[in-house]
């Protein structure tokens, strides 16, 4: 798969003025180069290459089993938990190769993750956010500001400021997911990975998370995996479309472009078939 | 119509059979409780039974119970089981976490097998082990050696219930912790373990209940004593030993003591079991919320 880099593609940028701004801001945050991934002998991803721009929202879409979650889990080495799995190729986070780095804990602080299930820790709302900073040995004062600041940035502070001592499990599903986001940004990551963050939420809660994502791009690079094409169209600046190769049974990157392009004039017939709902 | 009748008849019969079998299964429990309560109650109603350590006066002329009591056995059971818990619970909990969190390691299969074998090991053999290692070299019986024997007995129970409780915690919690850049052992000990705490406590309580009722491992380790003893370096009485020794003697008053001690023991174990069931129910509810 060739290097796909829509925001630096000259003709496209010139023909579509909205991409000019993108080109100006288009610093690459995560550069995926010839990435393949294996669960034991089974190949799950084949030769994926693309570049994720900084402080933008990049969506990864595709049907079930195409490897999009696997790809996301390479970015913070979550796959280390799966026995016998390994990645080949490179994922450059600035100048650090994610695949081979020895500073795993530092990497996961730089690349945070929000999961499908919010998984509130069984403790108070405040402690949910303070948990990691405390274990990282931060000073009390710094933790206190981090708690308020991250709740504020996750658009949750107003709803919970009078009951920070309540158990986190008492929050609604949408609030729990925003708490998970607050927990994630408390340790100041640079990239936030989101794995189907809204698939368990109702439309109103989903909308809140989507609004939140838009404001978070001021500070963070966001990569979101979603089943929901409308969501990708609504929130993302760039979209990567993945598909399982029917012969090799592995996931491949089919097309990566500005979201508007993917949805309005996909280059690959398979992308078009997918977004028009002909399969998947 | 006749077919319908036959079906109803079959249904009723099987229902009745089931009820009868259930009652049959409950009969032994009922009998044990009934006998222990009926025979033990006369001894237990005197408060000094719990505090005094004197032997009852001998047959035949004296009344069954005067100021006799099994205070020394209650204290002894507390000390012996307490020390055993101090040894077994920390090791068992850590072992259980290892089993649950690092289930891929080949080591954990061996540990699991070992603990299963240990659960099935006759308690008398465990007592013999403690005798060989802690009584023979020191040339005298001691509560310590009894505690070690009980600890060996408790260890696999604590480890396997801890493993069960930790496995009940959804994987998402573990991943969320790790995704924050926390080391794996800290996630295991400071996030997963507190979440699994009620289940772990259940396991510990069950192990305590089991150990408190064991006689065989104490026979030639703690050995027993007729006086109140606080020093774990010395032989010490325990409730099951009281039951075992006094029940075999031909004196009515001593047999009454044995029944009383058995009642105390049963009530204790029953209470621990009930508490642990309650705690376990909370664990299941908690795990459902995460």
Coordinates of C-alpha atoms in Angstrom, one line a residue:
Chain A
X1 CA 0.0 0.0 0.0
X2 CA 1.4 3.3 -1.0
X3 CA 2.0 6.2 1.3
X4 CA -1.3 7.9 1.7
X5 CA -1.0 11.5 2.8
X6 CA -4.0 13.5 1.7
X7 CA -3.2 16.8 3.3
X8 CA 0.1 17.2 1.5
X9 CA -1.2 16.1 -1.8
X10 CA -0.6 19.2 -3.9
X11 CA -3.3 19.0 -6.6
X12 CA -6.0 18.0 -4.1
X13 CA -5.0 20.8 -1.8
X14 CA -5.2 23.4 -4.5
X15 CA -8.4 22.2 -5.9
X16 CA -10.1 22.1 -2.5
X17 CA -9.5 25.3 -0.5
X18 CA -10.6 23.7 2.8
X19 CA -7.6 21.5 2.7
X20 CA -5.2 24.4 2.4
X21 CA -5.6 25.1 6.1
X22 CA -5.1 21.4 6.8
X23 CA -1.9 21.5 4.8
X24 CA -0.6 24.4 7.0
X25 CA -1.3 22.5 10.2
X26 CA -0.4 19.2 8.7
X27 CA 2.4 18.0 11.0
X28 CA 2.5 14.2 11.1
X29 CA 2.0 12.8 14.6
X30 CA 1.9 9.1 14.0
X31 CA 3.6 7.7 10.9
X32 CA 2.6 4.1 10.1
X33 CA 5.1 2.4 7.8
X34 CA 4.6 -1.0 6.3
X35 CA 2.9 -2.2 9.5
X36 CA 1.9 -5.9 9.7
X37 CA 0.5 -7.6 12.7
X38 CA 0.3 -11.2 13.8
X39 CA -1.6 -13.1 16.4
X40 CA 0.7 -16.1 16.5
X41 CA 0.9 -17.3 12.9
X42 CA -2.3 -15.6 11.9
X43 CA -1.7 -12.4 10.1
X44 CA -4.2 -9.8 11.2
X45 CA -2.9 -6.7 9.4
X46 CA -1.0 -6.5 6.2
X47 CA 1.4 -3.7 5.2
X48 CA -0.5 -0.7 6.4
X49 CA 1.0 2.7 5.7
X50 CA -0.5 6.1 6.4
X51 CA 0.2 9.2 8.4
X52 CA -2.0 10.6 11.1
X53 CA -1.8 14.4 11.4
X54 CA -1.4 16.2 14.6
X55 CA -4.3 17.8 16.5
X56 CA -6.8 16.4 14.1
X57 CA -9.4 13.7 14.3
X58 CA -8.7 10.6 12.2
X59 CA -11.4 8.0 11.9
X60 CA -10.7 4.4 11.1
X61 CA -13.8 2.7 9.6
X62 CA -14.5 -0.6 8.1
X63 CA -16.6 -3.7 8.6
X64 CA -16.2 -6.0 11.6
X65 CA -13.0 -8.1 11.6
X66 CA -11.1 -5.8 9.3
X67 CA -8.4 -5.2 11.9
X68 CA -9.2 -1.6 12.8
X69 CA -9.2 -2.2 16.6
X70 CA -6.0 -4.2 16.2
X71 CA -4.4 -1.3 14.4
X72 CA -5.5 1.1 17.1
X73 CA -4.1 -1.3 19.8
X74 CA -0.7 -1.2 18.1
X75 CA -0.4 2.5 18.6
X76 CA -0.1 2.2 22.4
X77 CA 1.1 -1.4 22.4
X78 CA -2.1 -2.7 24.1
X79 CA -1.5 -5.9 22.1
X80 CA 1.3 -6.7 24.5
X81 CA -1.4 -8.3 26.6
X82 CA -2.1 -10.9 23.9
X83 CA 0.3 -13.8 24.1
X84 CA 2.4 -14.6 21.0
X85 CA 1.3 -11.5 19.1
X86 CA 3.8 -9.3 17.4
X87 CA 4.0 -6.4 15.0
X88 CA 6.3 -5.8 12.0
X89 CA 7.1 -2.5 10.4
X90 CA 7.2 0.9 12.0
X91 CA 4.8 3.3 13.8
X92 CA 6.7 6.5 14.4
X93 CA 5.4 8.7 17.2
X94 CA 7.4 11.8 16.5
X95 CA 10.9 10.2 16.5
X96 CA 10.1 7.2 18.7
X97 CA 9.2 3.8 17.1
X98 CA 6.2 2.5 19.0
X99 CA 6.7 -1.0 17.9
X100 CA 10.2 -1.4 19.3
X101 CA 10.3 1.1 22.1
X102 CA 11.5 0.0 25.5
X103 CA 9.8 2.9 27.2
X104 CA 6.4 1.2 27.3
X105 CA 4.9 3.0 30.2
X106 CA 6.0 6.4 28.9
X107 CA 4.5 5.5 25.5
X108 CA 1.2 4.7 27.1
X109 CA 1.2 8.0 28.9
X110 CA 1.8 9.8 25.7
X111 CA -0.8 7.7 23.8
X112 CA -3.9 7.4 26.0
X113 CA -6.9 5.2 25.2
X114 CA -10.6 5.3 25.7
X115 CA -12.5 2.0 25.3
X116 CA -15.9 1.0 24.3
X117 CA -16.8 0.3 27.9
X118 CA -16.0 3.2 30.2
X119 CA -14.8 0.8 33.0
X120 CA -15.0 3.2 35.9
X121 CA -12.6 2.2 38.6
X122 CA -14.4 1.1 41.7
X123 CA -13.7 4.3 43.7
X124 CA -14.9 7.9 43.8
X125 CA -15.2 10.2 40.8
X126 CA -12.2 12.2 42.1
X127 CA -10.1 9.1 42.8
X128 CA -10.8 7.8 39.3
X129 CA -8.9 10.7 37.9
X130 CA -6.4 11.0 40.7
X131 CA -5.5 7.3 40.6
X132 CA -2.9 7.3 37.9
X133 CA -1.3 10.7 38.9
X134 CA -1.0 9.4 42.5
X135 CA 0.7 6.2 41.4
X136 CA 3.0 8.3 39.2
X137 CA 4.0 10.2 42.3
X138 CA 2.6 13.6 41.6
X139 CA 2.4 16.2 44.4
X140 CA -1.1 16.6 46.0
X141 CA -1.5 20.1 44.7
X142 CA -0.7 19.1 41.2
X143 CA -3.2 16.2 41.4
X144 CA -5.9 18.5 42.7
X145 CA -5.6 20.9 39.8
X146 CA -5.3 17.9 37.3
X147 CA -8.6 16.5 38.6
X148 CA -10.5 19.8 38.1
X149 CA -8.8 20.7 34.9
X150 CA -9.4 17.3 33.2
X151 CA -13.1 17.2 34.4
X152 CA -13.5 20.7 33.0
X153 CA -11.9 19.7 29.7
X154 CA -14.0 16.6 29.5
X155 CA -17.1 18.7 30.0
X156 CA -18.1 16.9 33.1
X157 CA -17.1 19.3 35.9
X158 CA -20.5 21.1 36.1
X159 CA -22.4 17.9 36.4
X160 CA -20.2 16.3 39.1
X161 CA -18.5 19.1 41.0
X162 CA -20.8 18.8 44.0
X163 CA -20.3 15.0 44.3
X164 CA -16.7 14.3 43.5
X165 CA -16.7 11.8 46.4
X166 CA -19.5 9.7 45.0
X167 CA -18.7 6.3 43.5
X168 CA -18.0 6.6 39.8
X169 CA -20.4 3.7 39.1
X170 CA -23.3 6.0 40.1
X171 CA -22.8 8.1 37.0
X172 CA -24.8 7.5 33.8
X173 CA -23.2 5.7 30.8
X174 CA -22.4 8.9 29.0
X175 CA -21.0 10.5 32.1
X176 CA -18.9 7.5 32.7
X177 CA -17.4 7.7 29.3
X178 CA -16.6 11.4 29.7
X179 CA -15.0 10.4 33.0
X180 CA -12.9 7.9 31.2
X181 CA -11.8 10.7 28.8
X182 CA -11.0 12.9 31.8
X183 CA -9.1 10.1 33.4
X184 CA -7.1 9.7 30.2
X185 CA -6.3 13.4 29.7
X186 CA -5.3 13.8 33.3
X187 CA -1.9 12.3 32.6
X188 CA -1.5 14.8 29.6
X189 CA -1.2 12.4 26.6
X190 CA -0.4 13.7 23.2
X191 CA -2.6 11.2 21.3
X192 CA -6.0 9.9 22.4
X193 CA -7.1 6.6 20.9
X194 CA -10.8 5.9 21.0
X195 CA -12.1 2.4 20.4
X196 CA -15.8 2.7 19.6
X197 CA -16.3 5.2 22.4
X198 CA -20.0 5.7 21.7
X199 CA -21.3 2.3 20.7
X200 CA -22.9 1.7 24.1
X201 CA -24.3 5.2 24.4
X202 CA -27.7 6.8 23.5
X203 CA -27.8 9.5 20.8
X204 CA -27.7 12.4 23.2
X205 CA -24.7 11.1 25.1
X206 CA -23.1 10.3 21.8
X207 CA -23.5 13.9 20.6
X208 CA -22.0 15.2 23.8
X209 CA -18.9 13.0 23.3
X210 CA -18.7 14.1 19.7
X211 CA -18.8 17.8 20.7
X212 CA -16.2 17.1 23.3
X213 CA -13.9 15.5 20.7
X214 CA -14.0 18.6 18.6
X215 CA -12.8 20.8 21.5
X216 CA -10.2 18.3 22.4
X217 CA -8.5 18.7 19.1
X218 CA -7.0 22.0 20.3
X219 CA -4.6 20.0 22.4
X220 CA -4.7 16.4 21.3
X221 CA -4.4 14.2 18.3
X222 CA -7.4 11.9 18.2
X223 CA -7.7 8.5 16.4
X224 CA -11.2 7.0 16.6
X225 CA -12.3 3.6 15.5
X226 CA -16.0 3.5 14.7
X227 CA -18.6 1.2 13.2
X228 CA -20.8 4.2 12.6
X229 CA -20.1 5.8 9.3
X230 CA -22.2 8.8 10.1
X231 CA -20.2 9.4 13.2
X232 CA -16.9 9.3 11.2
X233 CA -18.4 11.8 8.7
X234 CA -19.6 14.1 11.5
X235 CA -16.5 14.2 13.7
X236 CA -13.4 13.4 11.7
X237 CA -11.0 15.4 9.6
X238 CA -9.5 12.3 7.9
X239 CA -10.8 8.8 7.4
X240 CA -9.0 5.6 6.8
X241 CA -11.1 2.8 5.3
X242 CA -10.0 -0.8 6.1
X243 CA -11.2 -4.1 4.7
X244 CA -10.4 -7.7 5.2
X245 CA -8.6 -9.2 2.2
X246 CA -10.8 -12.1 1.2
X247 CA -7.8 -14.1 0.0
X248 CA -5.3 -13.6 2.8
X249 CA -7.9 -13.2 5.6
X250 CA -6.0 -10.2 6.8
X251 CA -6.9 -6.6 7.3
X252 CA -5.7 -4.0 4.8
X253 CA -5.9 -0.2 4.4
X254 CA -7.9 0.5 1.3
X255 CA -8.0 4.2 1.3
X256 CA -7.0 7.1 3.4
X257 CA -8.1 10.7 2.6
X258 CA -9.8 13.7 4.0
X259 CA -13.2 12.7 5.3
X260 CA -15.1 14.8 2.8
X261 CA -13.2 13.1 0.0
X262 CA -13.8 9.6 1.3
X263 CA -17.5 10.2 1.6
X264 CA -18.0 12.4 -1.5
X265 CA -15.6 11.0 -4.1
X266 CA -14.0 7.8 -2.9
X267 CA -11.2 6.7 -5.2
X268 CA -11.6 3.0 -4.6
X269 CA -14.7 1.2 -5.7
X270 CA -14.7 -0.9 -2.5
X271 CA -14.8 2.3 -0.4
X272 CA -17.7 3.5 -2.4
X273 CA -19.5 0.2 -2.0
X274 CA -19.0 0.3 1.8
X275 CA -20.0 3.9 2.4
X276 CA -23.1 3.6 0.2
X277 CA -24.1 0.7 2.3
X278 CA -23.7 -2.1 -0.2
X279 CA -21.9 -4.3 2.3
X280 CA -20.5 -4.4 5.8
Chain B
X1 CA -56.9 -37.0 27.1
X2 CA -55.3 -40.1 28.7
X3 CA -52.0 -38.9 27.3
X4 CA -52.4 -35.6 29.0
X5 CA -53.2 -37.3 32.2
X6 CA -50.1 -39.5 31.9
X7 CA -48.0 -36.5 31.4
X8 CA -49.4 -34.8 34.5
X9 CA -48.9 -37.9 36.5
X10 CA -45.3 -38.1 35.4
X11 CA -44.7 -34.5 36.2
X12 CA -46.2 -34.8 39.7
X13 CA -44.2 -38.0 40.4
X14 CA -40.9 -36.4 39.5
X15 CA -41.7 -33.4 41.5
X16 CA -42.5 -35.5 44.5
X17 CA -39.3 -37.5 44.0
X18 CA -37.3 -34.3 43.8
X19 CA -38.7 -33.0 47.0
X20 CA -38.1 -36.2 48.8
X21 CA -34.5 -36.4 47.7
X22 CA -34.0 -32.7 48.7
X23 CA -35.3 -33.5 52.1
X24 CA -33.1 -36.6 52.3
X25 CA -30.1 -34.5 51.5
X26 CA -31.0 -32.0 54.2
X27 CA -31.6 -34.7 56.8
X28 CA -27.9 -35.2 57.8
X29 CA -27.4 -31.5 58.2
X30 CA -30.5 -31.2 60.3
X31 CA -29.6 -34.1 62.4
X32 CA -26.1 -32.8 63.1
X33 CA -27.4 -29.4 64.0
X34 CA -30.2 -30.8 66.1
X35 CA -28.0 -33.2 68.1
X36 CA -25.3 -30.6 68.6
X37 CA -27.7 -28.0 69.8
X38 CA -29.7 -30.4 72.0
X39 CA -26.6 -31.9 73.6
X40 CA -24.4 -28.9 73.7
X41 CA -26.9 -26.3 74.9
X42 CA -26.9 -27.4 78.6
X43 CA -23.1 -26.7 78.7
X44 CA -23.3 -23.5 76.7
X45 CA -26.0 -21.8 78.7
X46 CA -23.5 -21.2 81.6
X47 CA -21.4 -18.1 80.7
X48 CA -18.4 -19.5 82.5
X49 CA -18.2 -22.1 79.8
X50 CA -16.7 -19.5 77.5
X51 CA -14.2 -18.1 80.0
X52 CA -13.1 -20.7 82.4
X53 CA -10.6 -23.4 81.7
X54 CA -11.2 -25.8 84.5
X55 CA -12.1 -29.4 83.9
X56 CA -15.5 -30.5 85.2
X57 CA -15.4 -32.5 88.5
X58 CA -15.4 -36.2 88.1
X59 CA -18.2 -38.8 88.0
X60 CA -20.3 -40.0 89.4
X61 CA -21.4 -37.9 92.2
X62 CA -20.9 -34.4 90.9
X63 CA -23.3 -32.4 88.6
X64 CA -22.6 -32.3 84.9
X65 CA -21.4 -28.7 84.8
X66 CA -20.2 -26.5 87.6
X67 CA -17.7 -23.8 86.8
X68 CA -16.0 -25.9 84.1
X69 CA -15.3 -24.3 80.7
X70 CA -13.4 -24.4 77.4
X71 CA -12.1 -20.9 77.5
X72 CA -8.6 -22.2 76.9
X73 CA -9.8 -24.0 73.7
X74 CA -11.5 -20.9 72.4
X75 CA -8.4 -18.8 73.0
X76 CA -6.3 -21.5 71.5
X77 CA -8.3 -21.8 68.3
X78 CA -8.2 -18.1 68.0
X79 CA -4.4 -17.9 68.3
X80 CA -3.7 -21.0 66.2
X81 CA -6.1 -20.0 63.4
X82 CA -5.0 -16.4 63.6
X83 CA -1.3 -17.2 63.1
X84 CA -2.2 -19.6 60.3
X85 CA -4.2 -16.8 58.6
X86 CA -1.3 -14.4 58.9
X87 CA 0.8 -16.9 57.0
X88 CA -1.7 -18.3 54.5
X89 CA -3.7 -15.3 53.5
X90 CA -1.0 -13.0 52.2
X91 CA 0.8 -15.8 50.3
X92 CA -2.5 -17.2 49.1
X93 CA -3.8 -13.9 47.8
X94 CA -0.6 -13.0 46.0
X95 CA -0.5 -16.5 44.5
X96 CA -4.1 -16.2 43.4
X97 CA -3.4 -12.9 41.7
X98 CA -0.5 -14.4 39.9
X99 CA -2.7 -17.3 38.7
X100 CA -5.4 -15.0 37.4
X101 CA -3.3 -12.1 36.0
X102 CA -0.5 -14.1 34.4
X103 CA -2.5 -17.1 33.2
X104 CA -0.4 -17.5 30.1
X105 CA 2.7 -18.3 32.0
X106 CA 3.5 -22.0 32.0
X107 CA 4.4 -21.6 35.7
X108 CA 0.8 -20.8 36.6
X109 CA -0.3 -24.2 35.3
X110 CA 2.1 -25.9 37.7
X111 CA 1.0 -23.7 40.5
X112 CA -2.6 -24.4 39.8
X113 CA -2.0 -28.1 39.7
X114 CA 0.0 -28.0 42.9
X115 CA -2.8 -26.1 44.7
X116 CA -5.4 -28.6 43.4
X117 CA -3.3 -31.5 44.7
X118 CA -2.9 -29.7 48.1
X119 CA -6.7 -29.2 48.4
X120 CA -7.1 -33.0 48.0
X121 CA -4.3 -33.9 50.4
X122 CA -5.6 -35.6 53.6
X123 CA -5.2 -33.1 56.5
X124 CA -3.6 -35.8 58.6
X125 CA -0.8 -35.9 56.1
X126 CA -0.3 -32.2 56.4
X127 CA -0.3 -32.5 60.1
X128 CA 2.4 -35.2 59.8
X129 CA 4.4 -32.9 57.6
X130 CA 4.3 -30.1 60.2
X131 CA 5.2 -32.7 62.9
X132 CA 8.3 -33.8 61.0
X133 CA 9.4 -30.3 60.3
X134 CA 8.5 -28.2 63.3
X135 CA 7.9 -30.6 66.2
X136 CA 10.6 -33.2 65.9
X137 CA 13.5 -30.7 65.5
X138 CA 12.4 -28.6 68.5
X139 CA 11.5 -31.6 70.7
X140 CA 8.2 -30.3 71.8
X141 CA 4.7 -29.6 70.5
X142 CA 3.7 -26.0 69.9
X143 CA 0.8 -23.9 68.6
X144 CA 3.2 -22.6 65.9
X145 CA 3.5 -26.0 64.3
X146 CA -0.3 -26.4 64.4
X147 CA -0.6 -23.0 62.7
X148 CA 1.8 -24.0 60.0
X149 CA -0.2 -27.1 59.3
X150 CA -3.4 -25.2 59.1
X151 CA -1.7 -22.6 56.9
X152 CA -0.8 -25.2 54.4
X153 CA -4.4 -26.4 54.4
X154 CA -5.7 -22.8 53.9
X155 CA -3.2 -21.8 51.3
X156 CA -4.8 -23.5 48.2
X157 CA -8.3 -22.4 49.3
X158 CA -7.3 -18.8 49.5
X159 CA -5.3 -18.9 46.3
X160 CA -8.1 -20.5 44.2
X161 CA -10.9 -18.3 45.5
X162 CA -8.7 -15.2 45.0
X163 CA -8.1 -16.4 41.4
X164 CA -11.8 -16.8 40.9
X165 CA -12.6 -13.3 42.3
X166 CA -9.9 -11.7 40.2
X167 CA -11.0 -13.5 37.0
X168 CA -14.5 -12.1 37.7
X169 CA -13.2 -8.5 37.2
X170 CA -13.8 -7.4 33.6
X171 CA -10.8 -7.2 31.4
X172 CA -11.7 -3.6 30.5
X173 CA -10.7 -2.4 34.0
X174 CA -7.2 -4.0 33.6
X175 CA -6.8 -2.4 30.1
X176 CA -8.0 1.0 31.3
X177 CA -5.4 0.9 34.0
X178 CA -2.6 -0.2 31.7
X179 CA -3.6 2.4 29.1
X180 CA -2.8 5.1 31.6
X181 CA 0.8 4.0 31.6
X182 CA 0.8 2.2 34.9
X183 CA 3.1 -0.8 35.4
X184 CA 1.3 -4.1 35.3
X185 CA 2.0 -5.1 38.9
X186 CA 0.6 -1.9 40.2
X187 CA -2.5 -2.3 38.2
X188 CA -2.8 -5.9 39.6
X189 CA -2.3 -4.9 43.2
X190 CA -3.8 -1.5 43.4
X191 CA -6.6 -1.6 40.9
X192 CA -7.7 -5.2 40.3
X193 CA -7.1 -6.5 43.9
X194 CA -9.2 -3.7 45.5
X195 CA -12.0 -4.4 43.0
X196 CA -11.8 -8.1 43.8
X197 CA -11.6 -7.5 47.6
X198 CA -15.0 -8.8 48.6
X199 CA -14.3 -12.1 46.7
X200 CA -10.9 -12.3 48.2
X201 CA -12.3 -11.8 51.7
X202 CA -14.8 -14.5 51.0
X203 CA -12.1 -16.9 50.2
X204 CA -10.1 -16.0 53.3
X205 CA -13.2 -16.4 55.5
X206 CA -14.0 -19.8 54.0
X207 CA -10.4 -20.9 54.6
X208 CA -10.6 -19.7 58.2
X209 CA -13.8 -21.6 58.7
X210 CA -12.3 -24.7 57.3
X211 CA -9.1 -24.4 59.4
X212 CA -11.0 -23.7 62.6
X213 CA -12.8 -27.0 62.3
X214 CA -9.8 -29.2 61.5
X215 CA -8.7 -31.7 64.1
X216 CA -6.2 -34.0 62.3
X217 CA -3.5 -31.4 61.6
X218 CA -3.5 -30.4 65.3
X219 CA -3.3 -33.8 66.9
X220 CA 0.4 -34.0 66.9
X221 CA 1.3 -30.4 66.4
X222 CA -0.6 -28.1 68.8
X223 CA -1.3 -31.3 70.8
X224 CA -3.7 -29.8 73.3
X225 CA -3.4 -28.5 76.9
X226 CA -5.6 -28.4 80.0
X227 CA -4.7 -24.9 81.0
X228 CA -5.1 -21.5 79.4
X229 CA -2.0 -20.9 77.3
X230 CA -1.1 -17.7 75.5
X231 CA 2.4 -18.6 74.3
X232 CA 2.3 -20.0 70.8
X233 CA 5.6 -21.7 71.5
X234 CA 3.8 -24.1 73.8
X235 CA 1.2 -26.8 73.3
X236 CA -2.2 -25.3 73.1
X237 CA -5.8 -26.5 73.3
X238 CA -8.2 -25.9 70.4
X239 CA -11.9 -26.5 70.1
X240 CA -11.8 -29.5 67.7
X241 CA -9.2 -31.1 70.0
X242 CA -11.6 -30.6 73.0
X243 CA -14.3 -32.4 71.1
X244 CA -12.0 -35.2 69.9
X245 CA -10.5 -35.9 73.3
X246 CA -13.4 -35.4 75.7
X247 CA -16.0 -37.2 73.5
X248 CA -13.9 -40.4 73.7
X249 CA -13.7 -40.4 77.5
X250 CA -16.3 -42.3 79.5
X251 CA -17.3 -39.4 81.8
X252 CA -20.7 -37.8 81.2
X253 CA -19.4 -34.4 82.3
X254 CA -16.5 -34.4 79.9
X255 CA -18.8 -35.5 77.1
X256 CA -21.0 -32.6 77.9
X257 CA -18.0 -30.3 77.5
X258 CA -17.3 -31.9 74.1
X259 CA -20.9 -31.3 72.9
X260 CA -20.6 -27.7 74.1
X261 CA -17.3 -27.2 72.3
X262 CA -18.8 -28.7 69.1
X263 CA -21.7 -26.3 69.3
X264 CA -19.4 -23.3 69.7
X265 CA -17.4 -24.6 66.7
X266 CA -20.5 -25.1 64.5
X267 CA -22.0 -21.7 65.3
X268 CA -18.6 -20.1 64.6
X269 CA -18.2 -21.9 61.2
X270 CA -21.8 -21.2 60.3
X271 CA -21.5 -17.5 61.1
X272 CA -18.3 -17.2 59.0
X273 CA -20.0 -19.0 56.1
X274 CA -23.0 -16.7 56.3
X275 CA -20.8 -13.6 56.3
X276 CA -18.8 -14.9 53.4
X277 CA -21.9 -15.5 51.4
X278 CA -23.1 -12.0 52.0
X279 CA -19.7 -10.6 51.0
X280 CA -19.6 -12.7 47.9
X281 CA -23.0 -11.4 46.8
X282 CA -21.6 -7.9 47.0
X283 CA -18.7 -8.9 44.9
X284 CA -20.9 -10.2 42.1
X285 CA -23.0 -7.1 42.2
X286 CA -19.9 -4.9 42.1
X287 CA -18.3 -6.8 39.2
X288 CA -21.6 -6.3 37.3
X289 CA -21.3 -2.6 37.5
X290 CA -17.7 -2.2 36.2

